[in-house]
PDB file of C-alpha atoms and ligand atoms in Angstrom:
ATOM      1  CA  UNK A  21      21.395 -15.117   0.322  1.00  0.00           C
ATOM      2  CA  UNK A  22      24.173 -12.253   1.483  1.00  0.00           C
ATOM      3  CA  UNK A  23      23.433  -9.796  -1.337  1.00  0.00           C
ATOM      4  CA  UNK A  24      19.968  -9.414  -0.913  1.00  0.00           C
ATOM      5  CA  UNK A  25      18.370  -6.002   0.067  1.00  0.00           C
ATOM      6  CA  UNK A  26      15.949  -6.124   2.802  1.00  0.00           C
ATOM      7  CA  UNK A  27      13.512  -3.713   2.310  1.00  0.00           C
ATOM      8  CA  UNK A  28      10.869  -4.526   5.225  1.00  0.00           C
ATOM      9  CA  UNK A  29      12.749  -7.172   8.030  1.00  0.00           C
ATOM     10  CA  UNK A  30      10.528  -9.614   9.800  1.00  0.00           C
ATOM     11  CA  UNK A  31      10.103  -6.942  12.803  1.00  0.00           C
ATOM     12  CA  UNK A  32       8.476  -4.277  10.664  1.00  0.00           C
ATOM     13  CA  UNK A  33       6.695  -6.808   8.933  1.00  0.00           C
ATOM     14  CA  UNK A  34       5.175  -8.256  12.670  1.00  0.00           C
ATOM     15  CA  UNK A  35       4.342  -4.812  13.624  1.00  0.00           C
ATOM     16  CA  UNK A  36       2.546  -3.643  10.745  1.00  0.00           C
ATOM     17  CA  UNK A  37       0.636  -6.795  10.498  1.00  0.00           C
ATOM     18  CA  UNK A  38      -0.313  -6.458  13.781  1.00  0.00           C
ATOM     19  CA  UNK A  39      -1.654  -2.994  13.319  1.00  0.00           C
ATOM     20  CA  UNK A  40      -3.815  -4.229  10.170  1.00  0.00           C
ATOM     21  CA  UNK A  41      -5.087  -6.906  12.119  1.00  0.00           C
ATOM     22  CA  UNK A  42      -6.286  -4.768  15.101  1.00  0.00           C
ATOM     23  CA  UNK A  43      -7.684  -2.334  12.190  1.00  0.00           C
ATOM     24  CA  UNK A  44     -10.165  -5.004  11.148  1.00  0.00           C
ATOM     25  CA  UNK A  45     -10.733  -6.066  14.503  1.00  0.00           C
ATOM     26  CA  UNK A  46     -12.131  -2.566  15.509  1.00  0.00           C
ATOM     27  CA  UNK A  47     -13.979  -2.935  12.287  1.00  0.00           C
ATOM     28  CA  UNK A  48     -15.551  -5.848  12.397  1.00  0.00           C
ATOM     29  CA  UNK A  49     -16.334  -6.011  16.203  1.00  0.00           C
ATOM     30  CA  UNK A  50     -18.579  -8.726  17.254  1.00  0.00           C
ATOM     31  CA  UNK A  51     -18.718 -10.085  13.606  1.00  0.00           C
ATOM     32  CA  UNK A  52     -17.602 -13.401  11.809  1.00  0.00           C
ATOM     33  CA  UNK A  53     -15.358 -12.921   8.806  1.00  0.00           C
ATOM     34  CA  UNK A  54     -13.701 -15.037   6.189  1.00  0.00           C
ATOM     35  CA  UNK A  55     -10.505 -14.259   4.895  1.00  0.00           C
ATOM     36  CA  UNK A  56      -9.719 -15.356   1.276  1.00  0.00           C
ATOM     37  CA  UNK A  57      -5.619 -16.079   0.715  1.00  0.00           C
ATOM     38  CA  UNK A  58      -4.569 -15.888  -3.263  1.00  0.00           C
ATOM     39  CA  UNK A  59      -2.049 -18.724  -3.401  1.00  0.00           C
ATOM     40  CA  UNK A  60       0.531 -18.682  -3.389  1.00  0.00           C
ATOM     41  CA  UNK A  61       1.883 -15.259  -2.119  1.00  0.00           C
ATOM     42  CA  UNK A  62      -0.796 -14.917   0.328  1.00  0.00           C
ATOM     43  CA  UNK A  63      -0.402 -17.560   2.496  1.00  0.00           C
ATOM     44  CA  UNK A  64       2.412 -16.224   4.876  1.00  0.00           C
ATOM     45  CA  UNK A  65       0.628 -13.060   5.155  1.00  0.00           C
ATOM     46  CA  UNK A  66      -2.556 -14.771   5.680  1.00  0.00           C
ATOM     47  CA  UNK A  67      -1.313 -17.012   8.149  1.00  0.00           C
ATOM     48  CA  UNK A  68       0.234 -14.091  10.359  1.00  0.00           C
ATOM     49  CA  UNK A  69      -3.163 -11.687  10.124  1.00  0.00           C
ATOM     50  CA  UNK A  70      -5.683 -14.222  10.417  1.00  0.00           C
ATOM     51  CA  UNK A  71      -3.843 -15.224  13.889  1.00  0.00           C
ATOM     52  CA  UNK A  72      -3.489 -11.906  15.245  1.00  0.00           C
ATOM     53  CA  UNK A  73      -7.381 -10.981  14.659  1.00  0.00           C
ATOM     54  CA  UNK A  74      -9.026 -11.113  17.798  1.00  0.00           C
ATOM     55  CA  UNK A  75     -12.515 -11.932  15.621  1.00  0.00           C
ATOM     56  CA  UNK A  76     -14.643 -15.440  14.934  1.00  0.00           C
ATOM     57  CA  UNK A  77     -12.429 -15.966  11.713  1.00  0.00           C
ATOM     58  CA  UNK A  78     -12.630 -18.883   8.891  1.00  0.00           C
ATOM     59  CA  UNK A  79     -10.267 -19.156   6.015  1.00  0.00           C
ATOM     60  CA  UNK A  80      -9.973 -20.086   2.307  1.00  0.00           C
ATOM     61  CA  UNK A  81      -7.823 -19.652  -0.561  1.00  0.00           C
ATOM     62  CA  UNK A  82      -8.334 -18.866  -3.702  1.00  0.00           C
ATOM     63  CA  UNK A  83      -6.094 -19.642  -7.174  1.00  0.00           C
ATOM     64  CA  UNK A  84      -5.229 -18.019 -10.167  1.00  0.00           C
ATOM     65  CA  UNK A  85      -2.760 -17.672 -13.265  1.00  0.00           C
ATOM     66  CA  UNK A  86      -2.272 -14.800 -15.603  1.00  0.00           C
ATOM     67  CA  UNK A  87      -2.118 -15.955 -19.438  1.00  0.00           C
ATOM     68  CA  UNK A  88       1.302 -14.873 -21.346  1.00  0.00           C
ATOM     69  CA  UNK A  89       5.279 -15.135 -21.189  1.00  0.00           C
ATOM     70  CA  UNK A  90       6.750 -15.741 -17.930  1.00  0.00           C
ATOM     71  CA  UNK A  91       6.448 -12.708 -16.341  1.00  0.00           C
ATOM     72  CA  UNK A  92       4.616 -10.318 -18.526  1.00  0.00           C
ATOM     73  CA  UNK A  93       1.007 -10.766 -18.186  1.00  0.00           C
ATOM     74  CA  UNK A  94      -1.227 -10.574 -20.927  1.00  0.00           C
ATOM     75  CA  UNK A  95      -3.837  -9.273 -18.401  1.00  0.00           C
ATOM     76  CA  UNK A  96      -6.437 -12.371 -18.936  1.00  0.00           C
ATOM     77  CA  UNK A  97      -6.720 -13.944 -15.453  1.00  0.00           C
ATOM     78  CA  UNK A  98      -7.731 -17.669 -14.936  1.00  0.00           C
ATOM     79  CA  UNK A  99      -9.353 -19.061 -12.003  1.00  0.00           C
ATOM     80  CA  UNK A 100      -7.213 -22.430 -11.162  1.00  0.00           C
ATOM     81  CA  UNK A 101      -9.126 -22.876  -7.558  1.00  0.00           C
ATOM     82  CA  UNK A 102     -12.219 -21.738  -6.308  1.00  0.00           C
ATOM     83  CA  UNK A 103     -12.979 -21.329  -2.741  1.00  0.00           C
ATOM     84  CA  UNK A 104     -14.533 -23.675  -1.173  1.00  0.00           C
ATOM     85  CA  UNK A 105     -17.542 -22.184   1.312  1.00  0.00           C
ATOM     86  CA  UNK A 106     -20.402 -20.133   0.891  1.00  0.00           C
ATOM     87  CA  UNK A 107     -19.552 -16.555   0.782  1.00  0.00           C
ATOM     88  CA  UNK A 108     -23.197 -15.511   0.241  1.00  0.00           C
ATOM     89  CA  UNK A 109     -24.102 -13.066   3.235  1.00  0.00           C
ATOM     90  CA  UNK A 110     -20.660 -13.137   4.614  1.00  0.00           C
ATOM     91  CA  UNK A 111     -17.898 -10.313   5.595  1.00  0.00           C
ATOM     92  CA  UNK A 112     -15.244 -11.332   3.227  1.00  0.00           C
ATOM     93  CA  UNK A 113     -11.811 -10.231   2.976  1.00  0.00           C
ATOM     94  CA  UNK A 114      -9.567 -11.000   0.236  1.00  0.00           C
ATOM     95  CA  UNK A 115      -6.250 -11.153   1.345  1.00  0.00           C
ATOM     96  CA  UNK A 116      -2.896 -10.036  -1.353  1.00  0.00           C
ATOM     97  CA  UNK A 117       0.525 -10.051  -0.750  1.00  0.00           C
ATOM     98  CA  UNK A 118       1.102  -7.649  -3.538  1.00  0.00           C
ATOM     99  CA  UNK A 119      -1.255  -5.324  -5.652  1.00  0.00           C
ATOM    100  CA  UNK A 120       0.350  -4.421  -8.766  1.00  0.00           C
ATOM    101  CA  UNK A 121      -1.479  -3.743 -11.874  1.00  0.00           C
ATOM    102  CA  UNK A 122      -4.691  -4.344 -10.090  1.00  0.00           C
ATOM    103  CA  UNK A 123      -6.141  -7.333 -12.551  1.00  0.00           C
ATOM    104  CA  UNK A 124      -5.760 -10.342 -10.195  1.00  0.00           C
ATOM    105  CA  UNK A 125      -7.315  -8.236  -7.703  1.00  0.00           C
ATOM    106  CA  UNK A 126      -9.840  -6.915  -9.989  1.00  0.00           C
ATOM    107  CA  UNK A 127     -11.017 -10.019 -11.479  1.00  0.00           C
ATOM    108  CA  UNK A 128     -11.226 -11.520  -8.088  1.00  0.00           C
ATOM    109  CA  UNK A 129     -13.286  -8.611  -6.598  1.00  0.00           C
ATOM    110  CA  UNK A 130     -16.020  -8.947  -9.592  1.00  0.00           C
ATOM    111  CA  UNK A 131     -15.840 -12.644  -8.885  1.00  0.00           C
ATOM    112  CA  UNK A 132     -16.482 -12.650  -5.593  1.00  0.00           C
ATOM    113  CA  UNK A 133     -19.055  -9.595  -5.557  1.00  0.00           C
ATOM    114  CA  UNK A 134     -21.339 -12.182  -7.207  1.00  0.00           C
ATOM    115  CA  UNK A 135     -21.407 -14.294  -4.618  1.00  0.00           C
ATOM    116  CA  UNK A 136     -23.562 -11.266  -2.795  1.00  0.00           C
ATOM    117  CA  UNK A 137     -21.070 -11.330   0.531  1.00  0.00           C
ATOM    118  CA  UNK A 138     -22.289  -8.786   3.278  1.00  0.00           C
ATOM    119  CA  UNK A 139     -19.106  -7.203   3.081  1.00  0.00           C
ATOM    120  CA  UNK A 140     -16.091  -7.361   0.866  1.00  0.00           C
ATOM    121  CA  UNK A 141     -12.780  -5.876   1.559  1.00  0.00           C
ATOM    122  CA  UNK A 142      -9.285  -5.810   0.486  1.00  0.00           C
ATOM    123  CA  UNK A 143      -6.157  -6.315   2.610  1.00  0.00           C
ATOM    124  CA  UNK A 144      -2.587  -6.269   0.846  1.00  0.00           C
ATOM    125  CA  UNK A 145       0.350  -5.913   2.356  1.00  0.00           C
ATOM    126  CA  UNK A 146       2.126  -4.683  -0.497  1.00  0.00           C
ATOM    127  CA  UNK A 147       0.618  -1.258  -2.784  1.00  0.00           C
ATOM    128  CA  UNK A 148       2.835  -0.850  -5.864  1.00  0.00           C
ATOM    129  CA  UNK A 149       0.316   2.234  -6.625  1.00  0.00           C
ATOM    130  CA  UNK A 150       1.996   3.553  -9.039  1.00  0.00           C
ATOM    131  CA  UNK A 151       1.890   0.393 -11.587  1.00  0.00           C
ATOM    132  CA  UNK A 152      -1.871   0.388 -11.149  1.00  0.00           C
ATOM    133  CA  UNK A 153      -3.844   0.390 -14.857  1.00  0.00           C
ATOM    134  CA  UNK A 154      -7.303  -1.165 -12.693  1.00  0.00           C
ATOM    135  CA  UNK A 155      -9.487   0.907 -10.676  1.00  0.00           C
ATOM    136  CA  UNK A 156      -8.798  -1.003  -7.418  1.00  0.00           C
ATOM    137  CA  UNK A 157      -7.454  -0.065  -4.081  1.00  0.00           C
ATOM    138  CA  UNK A 158      -6.891  -1.938  -0.700  1.00  0.00           C
ATOM    139  CA  UNK A 159      -9.102  -1.430   2.126  1.00  0.00           C
ATOM    140  CA  UNK A 160      -5.990  -2.367   4.384  1.00  0.00           C
ATOM    141  CA  UNK A 161      -2.126  -1.774   3.206  1.00  0.00           C
ATOM    142  CA  UNK A 162       0.595  -2.920   5.047  1.00  0.00           C
ATOM    143  CA  UNK A 163       3.652  -0.573   3.022  1.00  0.00           C
ATOM    144  CA  UNK A 164       3.324   1.226  -0.021  1.00  0.00           C
ATOM    145  CA  UNK A 165       6.332   0.836  -2.345  1.00  0.00           C
ATOM    146  CA  UNK A 166       7.874   1.548  -5.682  1.00  0.00           C
ATOM    147  CA  UNK A 167       8.180  -0.661  -8.381  1.00  0.00           C
ATOM    148  CA  UNK A 168      10.601  -2.719  -7.257  1.00  0.00           C
ATOM    149  CA  UNK A 169      10.793  -6.737  -7.483  1.00  0.00           C
ATOM    150  CA  UNK A 170      10.617  -8.002  -4.173  1.00  0.00           C
ATOM    151  CA  UNK A 171      10.697 -11.279  -2.849  1.00  0.00           C
ATOM    152  CA  UNK A 172      10.702 -13.228   0.489  1.00  0.00           C
ATOM    153  CA  UNK A 173       7.647 -13.597   3.245  1.00  0.00           C
ATOM    154  CA  UNK A 174       5.464 -15.457   0.559  1.00  0.00           C
ATOM    155  CA  UNK A 175       6.750 -13.817  -2.611  1.00  0.00           C
ATOM    156  CA  UNK A 176       8.819 -15.546  -5.276  1.00  0.00           C
ATOM    157  CA  UNK A 177      10.815 -15.005  -8.336  1.00  0.00           C
ATOM    158  CA  UNK A 178      10.326 -18.438 -10.162  1.00  0.00           C
ATOM    159  CA  UNK A 179       9.254 -20.302  -6.828  1.00  0.00           C
ATOM    160  CA  UNK A 180      12.510 -19.436  -5.190  1.00  0.00           C
ATOM    161  CA  UNK A 181      12.744 -17.231  -2.190  1.00  0.00           C
ATOM    162  CA  UNK A 182       8.996 -17.672  -0.889  1.00  0.00           C
ATOM    163  CA  UNK A 183      10.345 -18.801   2.619  1.00  0.00           C
ATOM    164  CA  UNK A 184      12.414 -15.796   3.428  1.00  0.00           C
ATOM    165  CA  UNK A 185      11.388 -14.161   6.781  1.00  0.00           C
ATOM    166  CA  UNK A 186      12.170 -10.725   5.886  1.00  0.00           C
ATOM    167  CA  UNK A 187      10.832  -8.748   2.350  1.00  0.00           C
ATOM    168  CA  UNK A 188      13.906  -8.208   0.322  1.00  0.00           C
ATOM    169  CA  UNK A 189      14.846  -6.609  -2.936  1.00  0.00           C
ATOM    170  CA  UNK A 190      15.928  -9.156  -5.736  1.00  0.00           C
ATOM    171  CA  UNK A 191      18.775  -6.745  -7.918  1.00  0.00           C
ATOM    172  CA  UNK A 192      18.057  -6.031 -10.958  1.00  0.00           C
ATOM    173  CA  UNK A 193      21.671  -6.507 -12.347  1.00  0.00           C
ATOM    174  CA  UNK A 194      21.186 -10.530 -11.706  1.00  0.00           C
ATOM    175  CA  UNK A 195      20.831 -12.320 -15.445  1.00  0.00           C
ATOM    176  CA  UNK A 196      17.745 -13.901 -13.942  1.00  0.00           C
ATOM    177  CA  UNK A 197      16.138 -10.930 -12.980  1.00  0.00           C
ATOM    178  CA  UNK A 198      16.710  -8.743 -16.136  1.00  0.00           C
ATOM    179  CA  UNK A 199      12.905  -8.932 -17.074  1.00  0.00           C
ATOM    180  CA  UNK A 200      11.426  -9.200 -13.587  1.00  0.00           C
ATOM    181  CA  UNK A 201      10.481  -5.541 -13.142  1.00  0.00           C
ATOM    182  CA  UNK A 202       8.211  -6.212 -16.110  1.00  0.00           C
ATOM    183  CA  UNK A 203       5.581  -7.991 -14.273  1.00  0.00           C
TER     184      UNK A 203
HETATM  185  C1  PRP B 325       1.092 -11.791  -7.668  1.00  0.00           C
HETATM  186  C2  PRP B 325       0.352 -11.538  -6.270  1.00  0.00           C
HETATM  187  C3  PRP B 325      -1.172 -10.813  -6.987  1.00  0.00           C
HETATM  188  C4  PRP B 325      -0.384 -10.813  -8.126  1.00  0.00           C
HETATM  189  C5  PRP B 325      -0.808  -9.187  -8.291  1.00  0.00           C
HETATM  190  O1  PRP B 325       0.922 -13.570  -7.654  1.00  0.00           O
HETATM  191  O2  PRP B 325       0.106 -12.312  -5.493  1.00  0.00           O
HETATM  192  O3  PRP B 325      -1.622 -11.875  -6.997  1.00  0.00           O
HETATM  193  O4  PRP B 325       0.492 -10.750  -8.484  1.00  0.00           O
HETATM  194  O5  PRP B 325      -0.297  -8.959  -9.632  1.00  0.00           O
HETATM  195  P1  PRP B 325      -1.596  -7.802 -10.400  1.00  0.00           P
HETATM  196  O6  PRP B 325      -1.745  -6.760  -9.346  1.00  0.00           O
HETATM  197  O7  PRP B 325      -0.348  -7.347 -11.886  1.00  0.00           O
HETATM  198  O8  PRP B 325      -2.524  -8.610 -10.738  1.00  0.00           O
HETATM  199  P2  PRP B 325       1.750 -14.321  -9.061  1.00  0.00           P
HETATM  200  O9  PRP B 325       1.131 -14.064  -9.838  1.00  0.00           O
HETATM  201  O10 PRP B 325       3.459 -13.618  -8.816  1.00  0.00           O
HETATM  202  O11 PRP B 325       1.312 -15.404  -7.956  1.00  0.00           O
HETATM  203  P3  PRP B 325       2.008 -16.146  -6.793  1.00  0.00           P
HETATM  204  O12 PRP B 325       1.275 -15.570  -5.758  1.00  0.00           O
HETATM  205  O13 PRP B 325       1.796 -17.485  -7.089  1.00  0.00           O
HETATM  206  O14 PRP B 325       3.292 -15.676  -6.723  1.00  0.00           O
END
């Protein structure tokens, strides 16, 4: 793993997650919130964020998959796991590890708004704003990044590297990552 370049260290991530948690705590002072993490990438971000927020909070997970070849999304999103608690009238915060084209988040936003929550916000640790094809943006953003293929802190390449504590960049000169930036 020595060849992986660190983009954000575990300390930088922890600091930024703490700041986001403070923002959320201020915005929802005295109110309960439900965090909904998008599997699998957001699981670690949600765990850290939820523990830093000083609110009455519950959390849930939602699963999606994109149709299409390995890393090239066709733009069609399919629900693989639904939420398990009622969202009507609740303060819902959708938690994403990374906002890329926005297809996943747009799909989930539409789906979750149909539950008629009291409020709906999006928290994304990373925002690849330059890749956006959908008119969607996050209310809480950790870091805005360029079009790099990032791994670690929940994010994978072929299911590997999710357990790295730092966020790293997968080198594009490695044969197995040749198409990674198409994602
Ligand atoms: C990633 C990420 C988002 C989505 C963002 O998930 O967690 O859900 O891609 O891409 P988009 O904005 O272009 O839709 P991925 O499909 O890699 O699944 P994973 O979280 O299980 O790794």
